[in-house]
CSV table of N, CA and C and ligand atoms in Angstrom, one decimal:
chain,number,residue,atom,x,y,z
A,1,MET,N,-12.2,15.7,-17.3
A,1,MET,CA,-11.4,14.5,-17.3
A,1,MET,C,-11.1,14.1,-15.9
A,2,ASN,N,-11.2,12.8,-15.6
A,2,ASN,CA,-10.9,12.4,-14.2
A,2,ASN,C,-9.4,12.1,-14.1
A,3,ARG,N,-8.8,12.9,-13.2
A,3,ARG,CA,-7.3,12.7,-13.0
A,3,ARG,C,-7.1,11.7,-12.0
A,4,LEU,N,-6.7,10.5,-12.4
A,4,LEU,CA,-6.5,9.4,-11.5
A,4,LEU,C,-5.0,9.1,-11.4
A,5,ALA,N,-4.5,9.0,-10.1
A,5,ALA,CA,-3.1,8.8,-9.9
A,5,ALA,C,-2.9,7.5,-9.1
A,6,VAL,N,-1.8,6.8,-9.3
A,6,VAL,CA,-1.4,5.7,-8.5
A,6,VAL,C,-0.2,6.0,-7.7
A,7,PHE,N,-0.2,5.7,-6.4
A,7,PHE,CA,0.9,5.9,-5.5
A,7,PHE,C,1.4,4.5,-5.1
A,8,PRO,N,2.4,4.0,-5.8
A,8,PRO,CA,2.8,2.6,-5.5
A,8,PRO,C,3.9,2.5,-4.4
A,9,GLY,N,4.0,1.4,-3.8
A,9,GLY,CA,5.1,1.2,-2.8
A,9,GLY,C,4.9,-0.1,-2.0
A,10,SER,N,5.8,-0.3,-1.1
A,10,SER,CA,5.6,-1.5,-0.2
A,10,SER,C,4.9,-1.1,1.1
A,11,PHE,N,5.1,0.1,1.5
A,11,PHE,CA,4.3,0.6,2.7
A,11,PHE,C,4.4,-0.4,3.9
A,12,ASP,N,5.6,-0.9,4.1
A,12,ASP,CA,5.8,-1.9,5.2
A,12,ASP,C,6.7,-1.4,6.3
A,13,PRO,N,6.2,-0.5,7.2
A,13,PRO,CA,4.8,-0.1,7.3
A,13,PRO,C,4.6,1.3,6.6
A,14,LEU,N,3.3,1.7,6.5
A,14,LEU,CA,2.9,3.0,6.2
A,14,LEU,C,3.5,3.9,7.3
A,15,HIS,N,4.2,5.0,6.8
A,15,HIS,CA,4.7,6.0,7.9
A,15,HIS,C,4.2,7.4,7.5
A,16,LEU,N,4.6,8.3,8.4
A,16,LEU,CA,4.0,9.7,8.2
A,16,LEU,C,4.5,10.4,7.0
A,17,GLY,N,5.7,10.0,6.5
A,17,GLY,CA,6.2,10.6,5.2
A,17,GLY,C,5.3,10.2,4.1
A,18,HIS,N,4.9,8.9,4.0
A,18,HIS,CA,4.0,8.4,3.0
A,18,HIS,C,2.6,9.2,3.1
A,19,LEU,N,2.2,9.3,4.3
A,19,LEU,CA,0.8,9.9,4.6
A,19,LEU,C,0.8,11.3,4.1
A,20,ASP,N,1.9,12.0,4.4
A,20,ASP,CA,2.0,13.4,4.0
A,20,ASP,C,1.9,13.5,2.4
A,21,VAL,N,2.7,12.7,1.7
A,21,VAL,CA,2.6,12.7,0.3
A,21,VAL,C,1.2,12.4,-0.2
A,22,LEU,N,0.6,11.4,0.4
A,22,LEU,CA,-0.7,11.0,0.0
A,22,LEU,C,-1.8,12.1,0.2
A,23,ARG,N,-1.7,12.8,1.3
A,23,ARG,CA,-2.7,13.9,1.5
A,23,ARG,C,-2.5,15.0,0.5
A,24,ARG,N,-1.2,15.3,0.2
A,24,ARG,CA,-1.0,16.3,-0.8
A,24,ARG,C,-1.4,15.8,-2.2
A,25,ALA,N,-1.2,14.6,-2.5
A,25,ALA,CA,-1.6,14.0,-3.8
A,25,ALA,C,-3.2,14.0,-3.9
A,26,SER,N,-3.8,13.8,-2.8
A,26,SER,CA,-5.3,13.8,-2.8
A,26,SER,C,-5.9,15.1,-3.2
A,27,GLY,N,-5.1,16.2,-2.9
A,27,GLY,CA,-5.5,17.5,-3.3
A,27,GLY,C,-5.2,17.9,-4.7
A,28,LEU,N,-4.3,17.1,-5.3
A,28,LEU,CA,-3.9,17.4,-6.7
A,28,LEU,C,-4.6,16.6,-7.8
A,29,PHE,N,-5.1,15.5,-7.3
A,29,PHE,CA,-5.8,14.6,-8.3
A,29,PHE,C,-7.2,14.3,-7.8
A,30,ASP,N,-8.1,13.9,-8.8
A,30,ASP,CA,-9.5,13.5,-8.5
A,30,ASP,C,-9.5,12.3,-7.6
A,31,ASN,N,-8.7,11.3,-7.9
A,31,ASN,CA,-8.7,10.1,-7.2
A,31,ASN,C,-7.2,9.6,-7.1
A,32,VAL,N,-6.9,9.0,-6.0
A,32,VAL,CA,-5.6,8.4,-5.8
A,32,VAL,C,-5.7,6.9,-5.3
A,33,ILE,N,-5.0,6.0,-6.0
A,33,ILE,CA,-5.0,4.6,-5.6
A,33,ILE,C,-3.7,4.3,-4.9
A,34,VAL,N,-3.7,3.9,-3.7
A,34,VAL,CA,-2.4,3.5,-3.1
A,34,VAL,C,-2.3,2.0,-3.5
A,35,ALA,N,-1.2,1.7,-4.1
A,35,ALA,CA,-1.0,0.4,-4.7
A,35,ALA,C,0.1,-0.3,-4.0
A,36,ILE,N,-0.2,-1.4,-3.2
A,36,ILE,CA,0.8,-2.1,-2.4
A,36,ILE,C,1.3,-3.3,-3.2
A,37,GLY,N,2.6,-3.3,-3.5
A,37,GLY,CA,3.2,-4.3,-4.2
A,37,GLY,C,3.2,-5.6,-3.4
A,38,ARG,N,2.8,-6.7,-4.1
A,38,ARG,CA,2.8,-8.0,-3.4
A,38,ARG,C,4.1,-8.8,-3.6
A,39,ASN,N,5.1,-8.2,-4.1
A,39,ASN,CA,6.4,-8.9,-4.3
A,39,ASN,C,6.9,-9.4,-3.0
A,40,THR,N,7.0,-10.8,-2.9
A,40,THR,CA,7.4,-11.4,-1.6
A,40,THR,C,8.8,-11.1,-1.2
A,41,THR,N,8.9,-10.5,-0.1
A,41,THR,CA,10.3,-10.3,0.5
A,41,THR,C,10.3,-11.0,1.9
A,42,LYS,N,11.4,-11.7,2.1
A,42,LYS,CA,11.5,-12.4,3.4
A,42,LYS,C,11.5,-11.4,4.6
A,43,SER,N,12.0,-10.2,4.3
A,43,SER,CA,12.1,-9.2,5.4
A,43,SER,C,10.9,-8.4,5.7
A,44,ALA,N,9.7,-8.8,5.1
A,44,ALA,CA,8.5,-8.1,5.4
A,44,ALA,C,8.2,-8.1,6.9
A,45,LEU,N,7.7,-7.0,7.4
A,45,LEU,CA,7.3,-7.0,8.8
A,45,LEU,C,5.8,-7.2,8.9
A,46,TYR,N,5.0,-6.6,8.1
A,46,TYR,CA,3.6,-6.7,8.1
A,46,TYR,C,3.1,-7.4,6.8
A,47,SER,N,2.1,-8.3,6.9
A,47,SER,CA,1.5,-8.9,5.8
A,47,SER,C,0.9,-7.9,4.9
A,48,VAL,N,0.7,-8.2,3.6
A,48,VAL,CA,0.0,-7.3,2.7
A,48,VAL,C,-1.4,-6.9,3.2
A,49,GLU,N,-2.1,-7.9,3.8
A,49,GLU,CA,-3.4,-7.7,4.3
A,49,GLU,C,-3.4,-6.7,5.4
A,50,ASP,N,-2.4,-6.8,6.3
A,50,ASP,CA,-2.3,-5.8,7.4
A,50,ASP,C,-2.0,-4.4,6.8
A,51,ARG,N,-1.1,-4.4,5.8
A,51,ARG,CA,-0.8,-3.1,5.2
A,51,ARG,C,-2.0,-2.4,4.5
A,52,LEU,N,-2.8,-3.3,3.9
A,52,LEU,CA,-4.0,-2.7,3.2
A,52,LEU,C,-4.9,-2.1,4.3
A,53,ALA,N,-5.1,-2.8,5.4
A,53,ALA,CA,-5.9,-2.3,6.5
A,53,ALA,C,-5.3,-1.0,7.1
A,54,MET,N,-4.0,-1.0,7.3
A,54,MET,CA,-3.3,0.1,7.8
A,54,MET,C,-3.6,1.4,7.0
A,55,VAL,N,-3.5,1.3,5.6
A,55,VAL,CA,-3.7,2.4,4.8
A,55,VAL,C,-5.2,2.8,4.8
A,56,GLU,N,-6.0,1.8,4.7
A,56,GLU,CA,-7.5,2.1,4.8
A,56,GLU,C,-7.8,2.9,6.0
A,57,LYS,N,-7.3,2.5,7.1
A,57,LYS,CA,-7.6,3.2,8.4
A,57,LYS,C,-7.1,4.6,8.4
A,58,ALA,N,-5.8,4.7,8.0
A,58,ALA,CA,-5.1,6.0,8.1
A,58,ALA,C,-5.8,7.0,7.1
A,59,CYS,N,-6.4,6.5,6.0
A,59,CYS,CA,-6.9,7.4,5.0
A,59,CYS,C,-8.5,7.5,5.1
A,60,ALA,N,-9.0,7.0,6.1
A,60,ALA,CA,-10.5,6.9,6.2
A,60,ALA,C,-11.2,8.3,6.0
A,61,ASP,N,-10.5,9.3,6.4
A,61,ASP,CA,-11.1,10.7,6.3
A,61,ASP,C,-10.8,11.3,5.0
A,62,ILE,N,-10.1,10.6,4.1
A,62,ILE,CA,-9.8,11.3,2.8
A,62,ILE,C,-10.6,10.5,1.7
A,63,PRO,N,-11.7,11.1,1.2
A,63,PRO,CA,-12.7,10.3,0.4
A,63,PRO,C,-12.2,9.9,-0.9
A,64,ASN,N,-11.2,10.6,-1.5
A,64,ASN,CA,-10.7,10.2,-2.9
A,64,ASN,C,-9.5,9.3,-2.9
A,65,ILE,N,-9.2,8.7,-1.7
A,65,ILE,CA,-8.1,7.7,-1.7
A,65,ILE,C,-8.7,6.3,-1.5
A,66,SER,N,-8.2,5.4,-2.4
A,66,SER,CA,-8.5,4.0,-2.2
A,66,SER,C,-7.2,3.2,-2.1
A,67,VAL,N,-7.3,1.9,-1.7
A,67,VAL,CA,-6.1,1.1,-1.6
A,67,VAL,C,-6.3,-0.3,-2.2
A,68,GLU,N,-5.3,-0.8,-2.9
A,68,GLU,CA,-5.3,-2.1,-3.5
A,68,GLU,C,-4.0,-2.7,-3.5
A,69,SER,N,-3.9,-4.0,-3.6
A,69,SER,CA,-2.6,-4.6,-3.8
A,69,SER,C,-2.4,-5.0,-5.2
A,70,PHE,N,-1.2,-5.3,-5.6
A,70,PHE,CA,-0.9,-5.7,-7.0
A,70,PHE,C,0.3,-6.5,-7.1
A,71,THR,N,0.4,-7.3,-8.2
A,71,THR,CA,1.6,-8.0,-8.5
A,71,THR,C,2.0,-7.6,-9.9
A,72,GLY,N,3.2,-7.8,-10.3
A,72,GLY,CA,3.7,-7.5,-11.6
A,72,GLY,C,4.1,-6.0,-11.7
A,73,LEU,N,4.1,-5.5,-13.0
A,73,LEU,CA,4.7,-4.2,-13.2
A,73,LEU,C,3.8,-3.1,-12.8
A,74,THR,N,4.3,-2.1,-12.2
A,74,THR,CA,3.5,-0.9,-11.8
A,74,THR,C,2.9,-0.3,-13.0
A,75,ALA,N,3.6,-0.2,-14.1
A,75,ALA,CA,3.1,0.4,-15.3
A,75,ALA,C,1.8,-0.4,-15.8
A,76,ASP,N,1.9,-1.7,-15.7
A,76,ASP,CA,0.7,-2.5,-16.1
A,76,ASP,C,-0.5,-2.2,-15.2
A,77,PHE,N,-0.2,-2.1,-13.9
A,77,PHE,CA,-1.3,-1.8,-13.0
A,77,PHE,C,-1.9,-0.5,-13.3
A,78,CYS,N,-1.1,0.5,-13.6
A,78,CYS,CA,-1.6,1.9,-13.9
A,78,CYS,C,-2.5,1.8,-15.1
A,79,ARG,N,-2.0,1.1,-16.1
A,79,ARG,CA,-2.8,0.9,-17.4
A,79,ARG,C,-4.1,0.2,-17.1
A,80,SER,N,-4.0,-0.8,-16.3
A,80,SER,CA,-5.3,-1.6,-16.0
A,80,SER,C,-6.3,-0.8,-15.3
A,81,ARG,N,-5.9,0.3,-14.6
A,81,ARG,CA,-6.9,1.1,-13.9
A,81,ARG,C,-7.2,2.4,-14.7
A,82,GLY,N,-6.5,2.6,-15.8
A,82,GLY,CA,-6.7,3.8,-16.6
A,82,GLY,C,-6.1,5.0,-15.9
A,83,ALA,N,-5.1,4.8,-15.1
A,83,ALA,CA,-4.4,5.9,-14.4
A,83,ALA,C,-3.3,6.5,-15.3
A,84,ARG,N,-3.3,7.8,-15.5
A,84,ARG,CA,-2.3,8.5,-16.3
A,84,ARG,C,-1.2,9.1,-15.5
A,85,TYR,N,-1.3,9.0,-14.1
A,85,TYR,CA,-0.3,9.7,-13.3
A,85,TYR,C,0.2,8.7,-12.2
A,86,LEU,N,1.5,8.7,-12.0
A,86,LEU,CA,2.1,7.9,-11.1
A,86,LEU,C,2.8,8.8,-10.1
A,87,VAL,N,2.5,8.7,-8.8
A,87,VAL,CA,3.1,9.6,-7.8
A,87,VAL,C,4.2,8.9,-7.1
A,88,ARG,N,5.3,9.6,-6.9
A,88,ARG,CA,6.4,9.1,-6.1
A,88,ARG,C,6.9,10.2,-5.2
A,89,GLY,N,7.4,9.9,-4.1
A,89,GLY,CA,8.0,10.9,-3.2
A,89,GLY,C,9.5,11.0,-3.3
A,90,LEU,N,10.0,12.1,-3.1
A,90,LEU,CA,11.5,12.3,-3.2
A,90,LEU,C,12.0,12.9,-1.9
A,91,ARG,N,13.0,12.2,-1.3
A,91,ARG,CA,13.5,12.6,0.0
A,91,ARG,C,14.8,13.4,-0.2
A,92,ASN,N,15.5,13.0,-1.2
A,92,ASN,CA,16.9,13.5,-1.4
A,92,ASN,C,17.4,13.3,-2.8
A,93,PRO,N,18.6,13.8,-3.2
A,93,PRO,CA,19.1,13.6,-4.6
A,93,PRO,C,19.2,12.1,-4.9
A,94,SER,N,19.6,11.2,-3.9
A,94,SER,CA,19.8,9.8,-4.2
A,94,SER,C,18.4,9.2,-4.7
A,95,ASP,N,17.3,9.6,-4.0
A,95,ASP,CA,16.0,9.1,-4.5
A,95,ASP,C,15.8,9.5,-5.9
A,96,ALA,N,16.2,10.8,-6.3
A,96,ALA,CA,16.0,11.2,-7.7
A,96,ALA,C,16.8,10.4,-8.6
A,97,ASP,N,18.1,10.1,-8.3
A,97,ASP,CA,18.9,9.3,-9.1
A,97,ASP,C,18.3,7.9,-9.4
A,98,TYR,N,17.7,7.4,-8.4
A,98,TYR,CA,17.1,6.1,-8.5
A,98,TYR,C,15.8,6.2,-9.3
A,99,GLU,N,15.0,7.2,-9.0
A,99,GLU,CA,13.6,7.3,-9.6
A,99,GLU,C,13.5,7.7,-11.0
A,100,ILE,N,14.5,8.6,-11.4
A,100,ILE,CA,14.3,9.2,-12.8
A,100,ILE,C,14.4,8.1,-13.9
A,101,PRO,N,15.4,7.2,-13.9
A,101,PRO,CA,15.4,6.2,-14.9
A,101,PRO,C,14.1,5.3,-14.9
A,102,ILE,N,13.6,5.0,-13.7
A,102,ILE,CA,12.4,4.2,-13.6
A,102,ILE,C,11.2,5.0,-14.2
A,103,ALA,N,11.2,6.3,-13.9
A,103,ALA,CA,10.1,7.1,-14.5
A,103,ALA,C,10.1,7.1,-16.0
A,104,HIS,N,11.4,7.2,-16.6
A,104,HIS,CA,11.5,7.1,-18.0
A,104,HIS,C,11.1,5.8,-18.6
A,105,MET,N,11.5,4.7,-17.9
A,105,MET,CA,11.1,3.4,-18.3
A,105,MET,C,9.6,3.1,-18.2
A,106,ASN,N,9.0,3.6,-17.2
A,106,ASN,CA,7.5,3.5,-17.0
A,106,ASN,C,6.8,4.2,-18.1
A,107,ALA,N,7.3,5.3,-18.6
A,107,ALA,CA,6.7,6.1,-19.6
A,107,ALA,C,6.7,5.3,-21.0
A,108,GLN,N,7.8,4.4,-21.1
A,108,GLN,CA,7.8,3.6,-22.3
A,108,GLN,C,7.0,2.4,-22.2
A,109,LEU,N,6.9,1.9,-20.9
A,109,LEU,CA,6.1,0.7,-20.7
A,109,LEU,C,4.6,1.0,-20.8
A,110,ALA,N,4.2,2.1,-20.4
A,110,ALA,CA,2.7,2.5,-20.5
A,110,ALA,C,2.7,3.9,-21.1
A,111,GLU,N,2.4,4.0,-22.3
A,111,GLU,CA,2.5,5.3,-23.1
A,111,GLU,C,1.7,6.4,-22.4
A,112,GLY,N,2.3,7.5,-22.2
A,112,GLY,CA,1.5,8.6,-21.6
A,112,GLY,C,1.5,8.6,-20.1
A,113,LEU,N,2.1,7.6,-19.5
A,113,LEU,CA,2.1,7.6,-18.0
A,113,LEU,C,3.1,8.6,-17.5
A,114,GLU,N,2.6,9.6,-16.7
A,114,GLU,CA,3.3,10.7,-16.3
A,114,GLU,C,3.7,10.5,-14.8
A,115,THR,N,5.0,10.5,-14.5
A,115,THR,CA,5.4,10.4,-13.1
A,115,THR,C,5.5,11.8,-12.5
A,116,VAL,N,4.8,11.9,-11.4
A,116,VAL,CA,4.7,13.2,-10.7
A,116,VAL,C,5.5,13.0,-9.3
A,117,PHE,N,6.6,13.8,-9.2
A,117,PHE,CA,7.3,13.7,-7.9
A,117,PHE,C,6.9,14.8,-6.9
A,118,LEU,N,6.7,14.3,-5.7
A,118,LEU,CA,6.4,15.3,-4.6
A,118,LEU,C,7.5,15.2,-3.7
A,119,LEU,N,8.0,16.4,-3.3
A,119,LEU,CA,9.1,16.5,-2.4
A,119,LEU,C,8.6,16.2,-1.0
A,120,THR,N,9.4,15.4,-0.2
A,120,THR,CA,9.1,15.1,1.1
A,120,THR,C,8.9,16.4,2.0
A,121,ALA,N,8.1,16.3,3.0
A,121,ALA,CA,8.0,17.4,4.0
A,121,ALA,C,9.4,17.3,4.7
A,122,PRO,N,10.1,18.4,5.0
A,122,PRO,CA,11.4,18.3,5.6
A,122,PRO,C,11.5,17.5,6.8
A,123,GLN,N,10.4,17.6,7.6
A,123,GLN,CA,10.5,16.8,8.9
A,123,GLN,C,10.5,15.3,8.7
A,124,TYR,N,10.1,14.9,7.5
A,124,TYR,CA,10.1,13.4,7.2
A,124,TYR,C,11.2,13.0,6.3
A,125,SER,N,12.2,13.8,6.0
A,125,SER,CA,13.1,13.5,5.0
A,125,SER,C,14.0,12.4,5.4
A,126,MET,N,14.1,12.0,6.6
A,126,MET,CA,15.0,10.9,7.0
A,126,MET,C,14.2,9.6,7.2
A,127,LEU,N,12.9,9.7,7.0
A,127,LEU,CA,12.0,8.6,7.3
A,127,LEU,C,11.9,7.6,6.1
A,128,ARG,N,12.2,6.3,6.4
A,128,ARG,CA,12.0,5.3,5.4
A,128,ARG,C,11.6,4.0,6.1
A,129,SER,N,10.8,3.2,5.4
A,129,SER,CA,10.2,2.0,6.1
A,129,SER,C,11.3,1.1,6.6
A,130,THR,N,12.4,1.0,5.8
A,130,THR,CA,13.4,0.1,6.2
A,130,THR,C,13.9,0.4,7.7
A,131,ILE,N,14.1,1.7,7.9
A,131,ILE,CA,14.6,2.1,9.2
A,131,ILE,C,13.5,1.9,10.3
A,132,VAL,N,12.3,2.2,9.9
A,132,VAL,CA,11.2,1.9,10.9
A,132,VAL,C,11.1,0.5,11.3
A,133,ARG,N,11.3,-0.4,10.3
A,133,ARG,CA,11.2,-1.9,10.5
A,133,ARG,C,12.4,-2.3,11.4
A,134,GLU,N,13.6,-1.8,11.2
A,134,GLU,CA,14.8,-2.1,12.0
A,134,GLU,C,14.6,-1.7,13.4
A,135,ILE,N,14.0,-0.5,13.6
A,135,ILE,CA,13.8,0.0,15.0
A,135,ILE,C,12.8,-0.9,15.7
A,136,HIS,N,11.8,-1.2,15.0
A,136,HIS,CA,10.7,-2.1,15.6
A,136,HIS,C,11.3,-3.4,16.0
A,137,ARG,N,12.1,-4.0,15.0
A,137,ARG,CA,12.6,-5.4,15.2
A,137,ARG,C,13.6,-5.4,16.4
A,138,SER,N,14.3,-4.3,16.6
A,138,SER,CA,15.2,-4.2,17.7
A,138,SER,C,14.6,-3.7,19.0
A,139,GLY,N,13.3,-3.7,19.0
A,139,GLY,CA,12.6,-3.4,20.3
A,139,GLY,C,12.4,-1.9,20.5
A,140,GLY,N,12.7,-1.1,19.5
A,140,GLY,CA,12.5,0.4,19.7
A,140,GLY,C,11.0,0.8,19.5
A,141,ASP,N,10.7,2.0,19.9
A,141,ASP,CA,9.3,2.5,19.8
A,141,ASP,C,9.2,3.3,18.5
A,142,ILE,N,8.2,2.9,17.6
A,142,ILE,CA,8.1,3.5,16.3
A,142,ILE,C,6.9,4.5,16.3
A,143,LYS,N,6.3,4.7,17.4
A,143,LYS,CA,5.0,5.4,17.3
A,143,LYS,C,5.1,6.8,16.8
A,144,GLN,N,6.2,7.5,17.0
A,144,GLN,CA,6.3,8.9,16.5
A,144,GLN,C,6.4,8.9,14.9
A,145,TRP,N,6.6,7.8,14.3
A,145,TRP,CA,6.7,7.8,12.8
A,145,TRP,C,5.6,7.2,12.0
A,146,VAL,N,4.6,6.6,12.8
A,146,VAL,CA,3.5,5.9,12.1
A,146,VAL,C,2.2,6.5,12.5
A,147,PRO,N,1.2,6.4,11.6
A,147,PRO,CA,-0.1,7.0,11.9
A,147,PRO,C,-0.9,6.5,13.1
A,148,TRP,N,-0.6,5.3,13.5
A,148,TRP,CA,-1.3,4.8,14.7
A,148,TRP,C,-0.7,5.1,16.0
A,149,GLY,N,0.4,5.9,15.9
A,149,GLY,CA,1.2,6.1,17.2
A,149,GLY,C,0.5,7.1,18.1
B,201,ADP,P1,10.1,3.5,1.9
B,201,ADP,O1,10.9,4.2,0.9
B,201,ADP,O2,9.7,4.3,3.1
B,201,ADP,O3,10.7,2.2,2.3
B,201,ADP,P2,8.2,2.6,-0.1
B,201,ADP,O4,9.2,1.9,-0.8
B,201,ADP,O5,6.9,1.9,0.2
B,201,ADP,O6,8.7,3.1,1.3
B,201,ADP,O7,7.9,4.0,-0.8
B,201,ADP,C1,6.7,4.3,-1.5
B,201,ADP,C2,6.8,5.8,-2.0
B,201,ADP,O8,6.9,6.6,-0.9
B,201,ADP,C3,8.1,6.1,-2.8
B,201,ADP,O9,7.8,7.0,-3.8
B,201,ADP,C4,9.0,6.8,-1.8
B,201,ADP,O10,9.9,7.6,-2.4
B,201,ADP,C5,7.9,7.5,-1.0
B,201,ADP,N1,8.4,7.9,0.3
B,201,ADP,C6,9.0,7.0,1.2
B,201,ADP,N2,9.3,7.7,2.3
B,201,ADP,C7,9.1,9.0,2.1
B,201,ADP,C8,9.2,10.2,2.9
B,201,ADP,N3,9.8,10.2,4.1
B,201,ADP,N4,8.8,11.4,2.3
B,201,ADP,C9,8.3,11.4,1.1
B,201,ADP,N5,8.1,10.3,0.3
B,201,ADP,C10,8.5,9.1,0.8
């Protein structure tokens, strides 16, 4: 059986915490699709097209990872691709508080969809795209947190 997982998010921008989860997921599943949500937010730093290119470049050496964008429900996207696994990263207990009800809801929206949580690598536990965007917008250097740095 082909174990296909989806790793959804905004990835604006992709950072080293995401990449670490992705590399580990690529070892657990036959294939992993990075799914970039197209939900329009005014505060986006990078276009979805730039983010697709960013992920493609950063994962070029990992053969079982592909990247797509999507609109609508994550559960519907997983179902449309025949994915039974949804990967999410957890940085802290607040992430778990937020993620667990969503995982339960997704399992109802797409029957049999299993959310698999991977714990952050400790060195990336403080890393989130919102903070990276803020630092970049305020003229700070983000290269230590992103794959192209
Ligand atoms: P962010 O949370 O950085 O703004 P996203 O919303 O795009 O980014 O997150 C996509 C997925 O990556 C989520 O499951 C999120 O929990 C996970 N993730 C984000 N940052 C980290 C990190 N530093 N370590 C592990 N997983 C993370």
